[in-house]
Coordinates of C-alpha atoms in Angstrom, one line a residue:
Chain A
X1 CA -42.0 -4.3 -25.8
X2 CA -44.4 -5.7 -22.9
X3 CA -41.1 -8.0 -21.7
X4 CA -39.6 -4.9 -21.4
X5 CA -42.6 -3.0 -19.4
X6 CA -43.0 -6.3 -17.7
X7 CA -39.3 -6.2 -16.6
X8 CA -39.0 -2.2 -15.3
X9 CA -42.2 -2.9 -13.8
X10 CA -40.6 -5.9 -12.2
X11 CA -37.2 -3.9 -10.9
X12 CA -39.2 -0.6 -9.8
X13 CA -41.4 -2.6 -7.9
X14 CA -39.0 -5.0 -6.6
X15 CA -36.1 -2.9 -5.6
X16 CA -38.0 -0.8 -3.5
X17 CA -39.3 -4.4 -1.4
X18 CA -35.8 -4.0 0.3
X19 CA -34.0 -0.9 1.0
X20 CA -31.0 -0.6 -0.9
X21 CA -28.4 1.7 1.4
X22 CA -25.8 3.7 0.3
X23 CA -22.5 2.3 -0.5
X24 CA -19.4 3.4 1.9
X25 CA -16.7 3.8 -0.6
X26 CA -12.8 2.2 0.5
X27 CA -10.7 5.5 1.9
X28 CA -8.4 5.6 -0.4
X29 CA -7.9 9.5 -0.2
X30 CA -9.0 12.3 1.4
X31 CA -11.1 13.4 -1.5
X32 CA -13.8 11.0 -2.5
X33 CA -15.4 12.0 -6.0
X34 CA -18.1 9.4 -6.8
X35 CA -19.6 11.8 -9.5
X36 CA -17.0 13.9 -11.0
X37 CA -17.3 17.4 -9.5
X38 CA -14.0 18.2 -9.5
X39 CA -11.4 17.6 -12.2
X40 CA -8.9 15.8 -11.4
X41 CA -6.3 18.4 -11.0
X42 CA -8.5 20.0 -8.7
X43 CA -9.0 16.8 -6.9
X44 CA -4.9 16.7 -6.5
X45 CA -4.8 19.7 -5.3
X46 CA -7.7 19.7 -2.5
X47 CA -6.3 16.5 -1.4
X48 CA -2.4 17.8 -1.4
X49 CA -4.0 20.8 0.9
X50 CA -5.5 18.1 3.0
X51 CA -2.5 15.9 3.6
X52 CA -0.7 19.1 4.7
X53 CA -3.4 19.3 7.6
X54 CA -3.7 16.3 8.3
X55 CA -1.8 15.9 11.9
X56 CA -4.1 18.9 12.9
X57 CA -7.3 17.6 11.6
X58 CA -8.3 14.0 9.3
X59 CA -10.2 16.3 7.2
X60 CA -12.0 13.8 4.3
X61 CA -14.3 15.0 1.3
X62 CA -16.9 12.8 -0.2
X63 CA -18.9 13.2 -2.8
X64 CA -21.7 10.7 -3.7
X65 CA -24.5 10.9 -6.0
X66 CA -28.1 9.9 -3.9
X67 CA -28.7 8.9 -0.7
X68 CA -31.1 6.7 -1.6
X69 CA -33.9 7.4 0.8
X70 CA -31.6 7.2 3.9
X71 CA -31.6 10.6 5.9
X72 CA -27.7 12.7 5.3
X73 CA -27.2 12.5 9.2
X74 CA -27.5 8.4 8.6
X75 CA -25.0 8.4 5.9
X76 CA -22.5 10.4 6.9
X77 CA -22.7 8.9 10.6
X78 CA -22.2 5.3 9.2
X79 CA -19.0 6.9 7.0
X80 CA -17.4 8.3 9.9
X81 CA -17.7 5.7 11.9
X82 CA -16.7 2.6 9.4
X83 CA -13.8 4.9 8.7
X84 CA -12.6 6.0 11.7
X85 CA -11.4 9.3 10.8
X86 CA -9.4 11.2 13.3
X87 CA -6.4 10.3 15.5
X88 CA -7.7 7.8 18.3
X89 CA -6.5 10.0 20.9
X90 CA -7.7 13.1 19.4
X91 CA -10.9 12.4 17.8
X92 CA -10.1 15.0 15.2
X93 CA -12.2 13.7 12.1
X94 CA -13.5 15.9 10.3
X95 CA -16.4 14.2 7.2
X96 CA -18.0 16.8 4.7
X97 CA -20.8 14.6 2.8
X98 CA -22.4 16.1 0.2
X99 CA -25.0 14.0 -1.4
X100 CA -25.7 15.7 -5.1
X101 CA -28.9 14.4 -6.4
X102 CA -30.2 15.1 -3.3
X103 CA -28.6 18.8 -2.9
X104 CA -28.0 17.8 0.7
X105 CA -24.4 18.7 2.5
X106 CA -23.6 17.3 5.9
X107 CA -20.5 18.1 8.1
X108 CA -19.9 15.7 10.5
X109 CA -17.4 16.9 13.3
X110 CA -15.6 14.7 15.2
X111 CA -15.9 14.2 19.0
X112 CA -12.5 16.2 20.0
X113 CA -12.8 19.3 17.3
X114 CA -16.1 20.3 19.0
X115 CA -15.2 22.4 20.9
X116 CA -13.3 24.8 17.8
X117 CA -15.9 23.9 14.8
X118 CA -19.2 23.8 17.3
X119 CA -22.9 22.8 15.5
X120 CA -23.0 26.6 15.4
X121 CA -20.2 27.1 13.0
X122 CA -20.7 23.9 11.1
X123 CA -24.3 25.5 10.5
X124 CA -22.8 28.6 9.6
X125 CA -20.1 27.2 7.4
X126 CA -22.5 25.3 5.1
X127 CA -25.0 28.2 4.9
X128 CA -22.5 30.9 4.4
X129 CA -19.3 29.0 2.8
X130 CA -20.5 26.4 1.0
X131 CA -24.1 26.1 -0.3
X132 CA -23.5 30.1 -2.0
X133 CA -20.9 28.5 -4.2
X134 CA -22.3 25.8 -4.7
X135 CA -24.8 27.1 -6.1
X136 CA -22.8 29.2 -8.8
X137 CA -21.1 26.0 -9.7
X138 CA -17.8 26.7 -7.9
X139 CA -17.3 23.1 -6.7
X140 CA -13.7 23.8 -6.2
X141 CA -13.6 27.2 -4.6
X142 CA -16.7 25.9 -2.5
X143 CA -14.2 23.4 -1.2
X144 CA -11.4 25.3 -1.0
X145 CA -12.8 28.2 0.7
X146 CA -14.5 25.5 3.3
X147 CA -10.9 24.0 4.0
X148 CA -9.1 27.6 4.6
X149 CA -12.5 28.6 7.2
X150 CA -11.8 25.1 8.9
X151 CA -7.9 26.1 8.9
X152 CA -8.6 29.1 10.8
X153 CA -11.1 27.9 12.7
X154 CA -9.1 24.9 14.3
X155 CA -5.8 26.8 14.8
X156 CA -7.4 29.5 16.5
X157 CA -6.1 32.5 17.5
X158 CA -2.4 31.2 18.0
X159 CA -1.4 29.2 14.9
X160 CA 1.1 26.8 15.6
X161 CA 3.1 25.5 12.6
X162 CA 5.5 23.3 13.8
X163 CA 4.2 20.0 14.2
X164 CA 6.8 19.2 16.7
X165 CA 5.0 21.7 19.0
X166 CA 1.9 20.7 18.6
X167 CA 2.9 16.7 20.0
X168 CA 4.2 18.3 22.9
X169 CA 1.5 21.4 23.8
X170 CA -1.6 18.6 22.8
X171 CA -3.4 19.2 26.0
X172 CA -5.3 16.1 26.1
X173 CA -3.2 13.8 28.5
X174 CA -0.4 16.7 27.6
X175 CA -0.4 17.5 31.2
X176 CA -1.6 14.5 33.0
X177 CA 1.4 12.9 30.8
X178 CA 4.1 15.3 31.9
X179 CA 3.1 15.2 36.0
X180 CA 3.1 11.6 35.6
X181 CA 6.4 11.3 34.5
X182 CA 7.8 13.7 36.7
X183 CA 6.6 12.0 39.6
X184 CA 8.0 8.8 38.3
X185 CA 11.2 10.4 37.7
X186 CA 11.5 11.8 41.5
X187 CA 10.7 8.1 43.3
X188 CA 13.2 6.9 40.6
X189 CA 15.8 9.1 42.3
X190 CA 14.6 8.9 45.9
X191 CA 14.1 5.3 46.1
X192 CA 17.9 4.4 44.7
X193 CA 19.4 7.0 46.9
X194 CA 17.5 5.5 50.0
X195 CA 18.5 1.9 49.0
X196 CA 22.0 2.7 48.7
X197 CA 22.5 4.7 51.5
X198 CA 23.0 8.3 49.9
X199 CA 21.2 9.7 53.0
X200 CA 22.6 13.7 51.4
X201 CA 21.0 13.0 48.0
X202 CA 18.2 12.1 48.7
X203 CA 17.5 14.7 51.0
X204 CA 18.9 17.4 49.5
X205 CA 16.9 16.0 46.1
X206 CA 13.5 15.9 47.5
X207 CA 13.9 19.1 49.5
X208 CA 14.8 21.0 46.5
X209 CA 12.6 19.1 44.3
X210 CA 9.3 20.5 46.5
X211 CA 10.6 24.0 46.7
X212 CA 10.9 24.4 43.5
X213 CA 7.2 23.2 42.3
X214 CA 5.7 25.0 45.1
X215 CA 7.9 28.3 43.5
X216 CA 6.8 27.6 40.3
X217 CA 3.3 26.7 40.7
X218 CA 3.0 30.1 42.7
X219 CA 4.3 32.3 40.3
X220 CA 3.9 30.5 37.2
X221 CA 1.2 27.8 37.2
X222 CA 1.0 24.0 37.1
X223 CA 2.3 23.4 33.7
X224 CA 5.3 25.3 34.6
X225 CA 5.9 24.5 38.0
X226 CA 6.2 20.5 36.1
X227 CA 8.5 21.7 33.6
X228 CA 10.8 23.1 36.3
X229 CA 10.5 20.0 38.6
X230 CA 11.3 17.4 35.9
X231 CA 14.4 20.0 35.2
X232 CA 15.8 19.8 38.5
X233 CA 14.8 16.1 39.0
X234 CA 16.6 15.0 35.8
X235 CA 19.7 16.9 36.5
X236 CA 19.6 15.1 39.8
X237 CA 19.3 12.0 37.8
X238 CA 21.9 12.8 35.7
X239 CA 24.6 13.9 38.3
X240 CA 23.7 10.2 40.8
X241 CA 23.2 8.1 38.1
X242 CA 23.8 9.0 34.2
X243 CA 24.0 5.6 33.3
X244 CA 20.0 5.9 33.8
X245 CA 19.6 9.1 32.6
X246 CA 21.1 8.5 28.9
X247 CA 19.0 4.8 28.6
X248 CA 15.8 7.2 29.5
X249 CA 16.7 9.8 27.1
X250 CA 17.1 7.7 24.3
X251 CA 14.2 5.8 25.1
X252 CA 12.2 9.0 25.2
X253 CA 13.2 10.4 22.0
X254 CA 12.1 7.1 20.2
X255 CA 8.9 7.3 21.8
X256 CA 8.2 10.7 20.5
X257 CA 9.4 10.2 16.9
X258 CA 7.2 7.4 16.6
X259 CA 4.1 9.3 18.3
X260 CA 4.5 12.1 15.6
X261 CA 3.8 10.0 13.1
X262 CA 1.2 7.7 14.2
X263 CA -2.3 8.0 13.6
X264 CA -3.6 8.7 10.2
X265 CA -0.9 8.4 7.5
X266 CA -0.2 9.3 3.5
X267 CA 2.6 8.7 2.5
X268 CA 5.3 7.6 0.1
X269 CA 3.8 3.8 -0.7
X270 CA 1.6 4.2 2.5
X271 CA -2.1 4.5 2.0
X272 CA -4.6 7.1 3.3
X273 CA -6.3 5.7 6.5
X274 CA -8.4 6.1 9.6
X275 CA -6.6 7.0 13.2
X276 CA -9.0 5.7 14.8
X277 CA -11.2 8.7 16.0
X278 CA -14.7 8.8 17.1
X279 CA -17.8 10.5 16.7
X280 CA -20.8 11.5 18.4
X281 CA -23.2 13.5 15.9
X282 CA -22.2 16.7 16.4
X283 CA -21.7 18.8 13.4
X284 CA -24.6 20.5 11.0
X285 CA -26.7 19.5 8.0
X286 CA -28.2 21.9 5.3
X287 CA -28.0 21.7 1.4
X288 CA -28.3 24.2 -1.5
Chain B
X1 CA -11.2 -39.1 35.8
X2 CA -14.8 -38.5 34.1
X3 CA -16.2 -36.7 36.8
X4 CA -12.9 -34.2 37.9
X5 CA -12.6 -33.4 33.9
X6 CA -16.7 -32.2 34.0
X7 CA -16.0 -30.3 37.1
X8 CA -12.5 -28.9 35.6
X9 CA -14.8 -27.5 32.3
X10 CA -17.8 -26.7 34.3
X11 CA -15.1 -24.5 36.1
X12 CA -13.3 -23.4 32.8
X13 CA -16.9 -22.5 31.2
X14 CA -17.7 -20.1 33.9
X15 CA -14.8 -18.5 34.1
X16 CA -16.4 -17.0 30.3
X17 CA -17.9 -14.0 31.2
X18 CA -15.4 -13.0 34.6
X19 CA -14.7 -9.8 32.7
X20 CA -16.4 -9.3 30.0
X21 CA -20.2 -9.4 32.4
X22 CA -19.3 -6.1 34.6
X23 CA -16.9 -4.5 31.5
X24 CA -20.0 -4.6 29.8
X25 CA -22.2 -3.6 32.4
X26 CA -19.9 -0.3 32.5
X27 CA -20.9 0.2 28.8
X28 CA -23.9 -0.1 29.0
X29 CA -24.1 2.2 32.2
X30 CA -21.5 5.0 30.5
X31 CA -23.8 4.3 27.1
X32 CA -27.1 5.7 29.7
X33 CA -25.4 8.6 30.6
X34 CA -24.2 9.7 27.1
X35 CA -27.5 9.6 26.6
X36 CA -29.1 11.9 29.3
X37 CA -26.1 14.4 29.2
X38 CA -27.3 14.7 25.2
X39 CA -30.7 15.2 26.4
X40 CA -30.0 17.3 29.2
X41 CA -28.5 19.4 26.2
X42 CA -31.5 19.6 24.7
X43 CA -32.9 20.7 27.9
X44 CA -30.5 23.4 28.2
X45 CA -31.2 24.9 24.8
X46 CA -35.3 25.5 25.7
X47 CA -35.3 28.7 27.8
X48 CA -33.4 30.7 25.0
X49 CA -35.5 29.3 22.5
X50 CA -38.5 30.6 24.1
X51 CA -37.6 33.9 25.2
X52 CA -36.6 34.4 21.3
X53 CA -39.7 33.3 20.1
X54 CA -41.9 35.4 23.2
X55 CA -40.2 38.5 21.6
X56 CA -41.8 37.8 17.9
X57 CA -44.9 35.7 18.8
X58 CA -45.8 37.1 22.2
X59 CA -49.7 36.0 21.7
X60 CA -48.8 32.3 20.9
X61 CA -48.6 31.7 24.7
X62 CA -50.4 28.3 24.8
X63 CA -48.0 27.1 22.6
X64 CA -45.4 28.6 24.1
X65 CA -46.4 27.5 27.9
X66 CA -46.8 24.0 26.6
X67 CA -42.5 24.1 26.1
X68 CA -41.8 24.9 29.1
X69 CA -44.0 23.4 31.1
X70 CA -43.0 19.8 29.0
X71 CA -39.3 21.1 29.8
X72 CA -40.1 21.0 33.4
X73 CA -41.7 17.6 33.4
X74 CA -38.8 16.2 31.4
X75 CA -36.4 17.7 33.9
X76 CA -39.0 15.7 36.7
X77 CA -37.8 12.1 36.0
X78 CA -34.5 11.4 37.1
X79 CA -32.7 8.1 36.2
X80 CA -29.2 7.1 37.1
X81 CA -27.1 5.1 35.6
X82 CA -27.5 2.2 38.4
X83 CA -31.2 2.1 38.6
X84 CA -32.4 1.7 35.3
X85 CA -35.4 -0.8 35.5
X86 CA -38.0 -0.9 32.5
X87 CA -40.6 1.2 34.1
X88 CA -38.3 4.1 35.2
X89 CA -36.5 3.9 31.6
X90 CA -40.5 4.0 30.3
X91 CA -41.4 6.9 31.9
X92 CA -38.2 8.7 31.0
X93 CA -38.9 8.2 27.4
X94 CA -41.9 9.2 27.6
X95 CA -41.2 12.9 29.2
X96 CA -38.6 13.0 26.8
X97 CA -41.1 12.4 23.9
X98 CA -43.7 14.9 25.5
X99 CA -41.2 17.3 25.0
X100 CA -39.5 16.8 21.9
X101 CA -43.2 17.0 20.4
X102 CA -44.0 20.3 22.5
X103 CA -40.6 21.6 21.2
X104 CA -41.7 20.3 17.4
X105 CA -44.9 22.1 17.7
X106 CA -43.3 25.6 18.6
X107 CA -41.2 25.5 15.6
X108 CA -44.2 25.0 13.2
X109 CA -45.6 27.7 14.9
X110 CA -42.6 29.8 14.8
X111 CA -42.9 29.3 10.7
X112 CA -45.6 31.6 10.3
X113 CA -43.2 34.6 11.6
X114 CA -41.2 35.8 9.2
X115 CA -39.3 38.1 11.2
X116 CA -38.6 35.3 13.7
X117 CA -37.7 32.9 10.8
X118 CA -35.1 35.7 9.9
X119 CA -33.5 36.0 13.5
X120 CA -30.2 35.5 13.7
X121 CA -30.4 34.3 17.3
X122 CA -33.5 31.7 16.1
X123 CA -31.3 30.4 13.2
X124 CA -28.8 29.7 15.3
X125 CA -30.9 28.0 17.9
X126 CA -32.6 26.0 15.1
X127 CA -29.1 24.9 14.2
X128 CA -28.3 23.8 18.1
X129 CA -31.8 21.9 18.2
X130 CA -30.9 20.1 15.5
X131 CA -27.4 18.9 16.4
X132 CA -28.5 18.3 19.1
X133 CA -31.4 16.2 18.0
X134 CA -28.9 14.4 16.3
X135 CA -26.5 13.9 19.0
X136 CA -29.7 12.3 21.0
X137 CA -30.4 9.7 18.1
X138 CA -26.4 8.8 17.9
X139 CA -26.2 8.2 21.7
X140 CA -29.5 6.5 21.9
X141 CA -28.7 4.1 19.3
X142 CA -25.3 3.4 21.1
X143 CA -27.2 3.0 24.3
X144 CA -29.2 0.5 22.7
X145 CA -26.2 -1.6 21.0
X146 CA -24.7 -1.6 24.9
X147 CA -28.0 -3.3 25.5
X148 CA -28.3 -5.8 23.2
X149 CA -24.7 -7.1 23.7
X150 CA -25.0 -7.0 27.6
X151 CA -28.4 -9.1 27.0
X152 CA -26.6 -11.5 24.6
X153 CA -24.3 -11.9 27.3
X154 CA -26.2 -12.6 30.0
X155 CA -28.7 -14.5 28.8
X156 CA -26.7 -16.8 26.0
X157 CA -24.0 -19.8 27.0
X158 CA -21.4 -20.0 28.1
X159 CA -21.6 -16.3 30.0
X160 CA -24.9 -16.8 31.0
X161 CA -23.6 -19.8 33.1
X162 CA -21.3 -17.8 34.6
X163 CA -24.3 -14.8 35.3
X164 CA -26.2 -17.7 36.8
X165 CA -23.2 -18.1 39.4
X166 CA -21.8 -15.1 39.9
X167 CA -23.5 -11.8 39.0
X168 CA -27.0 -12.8 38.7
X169 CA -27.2 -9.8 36.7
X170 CA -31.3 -9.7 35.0
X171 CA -31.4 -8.1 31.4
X172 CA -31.7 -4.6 31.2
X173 CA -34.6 -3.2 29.5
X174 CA -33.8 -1.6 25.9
X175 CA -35.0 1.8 24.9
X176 CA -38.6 1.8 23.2
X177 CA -40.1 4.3 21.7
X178 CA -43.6 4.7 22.1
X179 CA -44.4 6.2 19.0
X180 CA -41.7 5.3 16.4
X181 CA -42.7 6.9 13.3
X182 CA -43.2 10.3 15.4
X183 CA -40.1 10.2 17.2
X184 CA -38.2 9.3 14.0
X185 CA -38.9 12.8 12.9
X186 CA -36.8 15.5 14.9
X187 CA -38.1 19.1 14.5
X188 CA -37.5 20.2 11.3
X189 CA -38.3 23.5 9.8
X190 CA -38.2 24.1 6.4
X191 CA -37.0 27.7 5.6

């Protein structure tokens, strides 16, 4: 009997000589249940709602059992960041930590969805979504009713479906991309026509080129005014040179296929992984 | 031979560190101003916060005074990116800290209002302070990290060599706080 005193003496004592931190699990899917909350078919299902979402937001659920005297901010921090949630590009992690022993629930909102889910809503969304249910016992509806109030809160007022639409509308770089290329695709033109002579195309090219941005941007706007340009450029293009104009095309397409599906994956024999994305402590803390 | 193969290495050596010195330096400076555009949030959030509290807890007015006029000092010591010595990086923390315990002392005060406590406007402010709070920890802690790998470089071989040469960069001075056990505790209120 006094071994035995003797030896939980020994390990209370001597475990809390060195702080013992809290284990980041491997991502192996977007719903992490260390302590059996959820049953499994309710696991399935939360994390089949979370692959649907998945090009919009990298929207991962973990549940652990203590924090082991590290702070929930801390935690969830060093999860995000070890795994990378988020497209790279994007920075659209999204990490709900809820530590159970310690009735502490963190969201931790990546760098590019602050502007949709501010601290503000994160606040609000623990306080008025989750903690209520959790406190009835409603794991699963907690959850579920958290992911729909994130749904709505990241499409906004305009839901997009397609995800086609949403590779080409992202804004970040969207724009800057497209002028870039456009520009690229009118000295294309110009300088070939100069170097072989074709004094009519180029000047007919560039003159028509100008007029119609400077028509577009007036009436329409920037974004437009591009579209419109890279129209008449590229059918230019096409009517000097189509040789060029297919090998771009094609090139193009593959690019955009392959962009689609970059970034965080699931899929048949693939494996649930980080994009990439980075964080910066935003989001909210509160617990039930 | 011998002496052309030293010179050819002594050569090779201090080409570690070309890049990496000023790509570093870059992090270390973007890393600083991450971390004043989190505190300037901070800063940002004050007034409201008073003139929510004023309208519950009118008669607290030391208290309240004490915010704003640690807001204003804060606001005082300017430090950019290129010039941050040890002293300048000092006094900055330490305006920063004057604050953050000003702003820690209004919300215990706050406590004892139950109406205020019930605000919707307060909540949400609390909610703000406290991201933001948070946000300051993450970026000062990447600030620091900058630090430490730009000291590593410029004072360890081979880069060092090639700091010796070249930049004659000195180490930058990391980000202490004066009281650590204080400052490790952001303003909290318990509901």
């Amino acid at each position: 009997m006094r071994f035995f005193l003797a030896l939980a003496f020994l390990a209370f004592f001597g475990s809390s000589s060195h702080a013992s931190s809290v284990i980041i699990p491997e991502l192996s899917s977007p719903v992490i249940d260390e302590v059996g909350w959820l049953t499994q078919r309710e696991e399935s299902e939360l994390a089949q709602r979370l692959l649907q979402i998945q090009e919009r937001i990298q929207f991962q659920i973990w549940i652990f059992d203590s924090l082991q005297g590290e702070s929930i901010e801390q935690v969830s921090l060093r999860a995000a960041e070890k795994w990378r949630l988020g497209r790279q590009d994007k920075d659209n992690g999204l990490l709900v930590a809820i530590a159970v022993q310690d009735r502490k629930i963190r969201l931790e909102v990546g760098q590019g969805l602050e502007g949709q889910i501010t601290d503000l809503q994160a606040g609000r969304l623990i306080r008025g979504t989750l903690a209520p249910l959790i406190q009835r016992g409603q794991h699963f509806r907690a959850l579920l009713s958290l992911t729909e109030r994130v749904q709505q809160l990241v499409d906004g007022p305009s839901p997009s479906s397609a995800p086609g639409s949403a590779v080409l509308a992202s804004p970040r770089g969207g724009g800057a991309g497209l002028g870039f290329v456009v520009i690229l695709l009118f000295a294309l033109v110009l300088i070939k026509a100069l170097l072989q002579r074709r004094w009519l195309l180029a000047g007919t090219s560039s003159v028509l080129s100008s007029t119609v941005f400077v028509a577009a941007w007036v009436f329409f706007g920037v974004g437009a005014a591009l579209v419109f340009t890279l129209a008449i450029v590229f059918l230019f293009l096409t009517a000097a040179y189509p040789g060029l104009a297919l090998a771009l095309l094609q090139s193009q397409v593959g690019r955009r296929r392959s962009g689609a599906w970059g970034g965080p994956s699931f899929g048949r024999g693939g494996s649930w992984s980080g994009g990439g994305g980075g964080f910066s402590g935003g989001g909210a803390s509160g617990g039930w | 031979m011998n002496k052309y193969l030293g010179i050819l290495s002594m050569f090779a050596l201090s080409a570690c560190g070309i890049q990496s010195i000023p790509r570093q330096l870059n992090e270390v400076e973007s890393a600083w101003a991450e971390v004043l555009n989190q505190y300037q949030r901070r800063s940002d959030l004050i007034p409201n916060l008073v003139n929510v509290v004023k309208g519950y807890a009118s008669h607290e007015r030391e208290t309240l005074e004490a915010v704003t006029n640690a807001r204003a000092a804060a606001t005082q010591v300017k430090v950019d990116p290129q010039n941050l010595t040890a002293e300048k990086l000092q006094e900055f923390s330490k305006a920063q800290e004057g604050l953050g315990s000003a702003l820690g002392r209004l919300l215990v005060v706050a406590e004892r209002y139950p109406d205020l406590k019930a605000n919707e406007n307060f909540r949400d402010l609390q909610t703000q302070l406290e991201g933001t709070e948070n946000r300051i920890t993450v970026a000062r802690n990447r600030y620091i990290e900058q630090v430490k790998i730009f000291n590593n470089l410029v004072t360890v071989f081979p880069t060092s060599l090639t700091n010796s040469i070249f930049f004659k960069h000195e180490k930058k001075a990391q980000f202490t706080v004066a009281n650590e056990a204080e400052a490790a505790k952001a303003p909290e209120v318990k509901f």
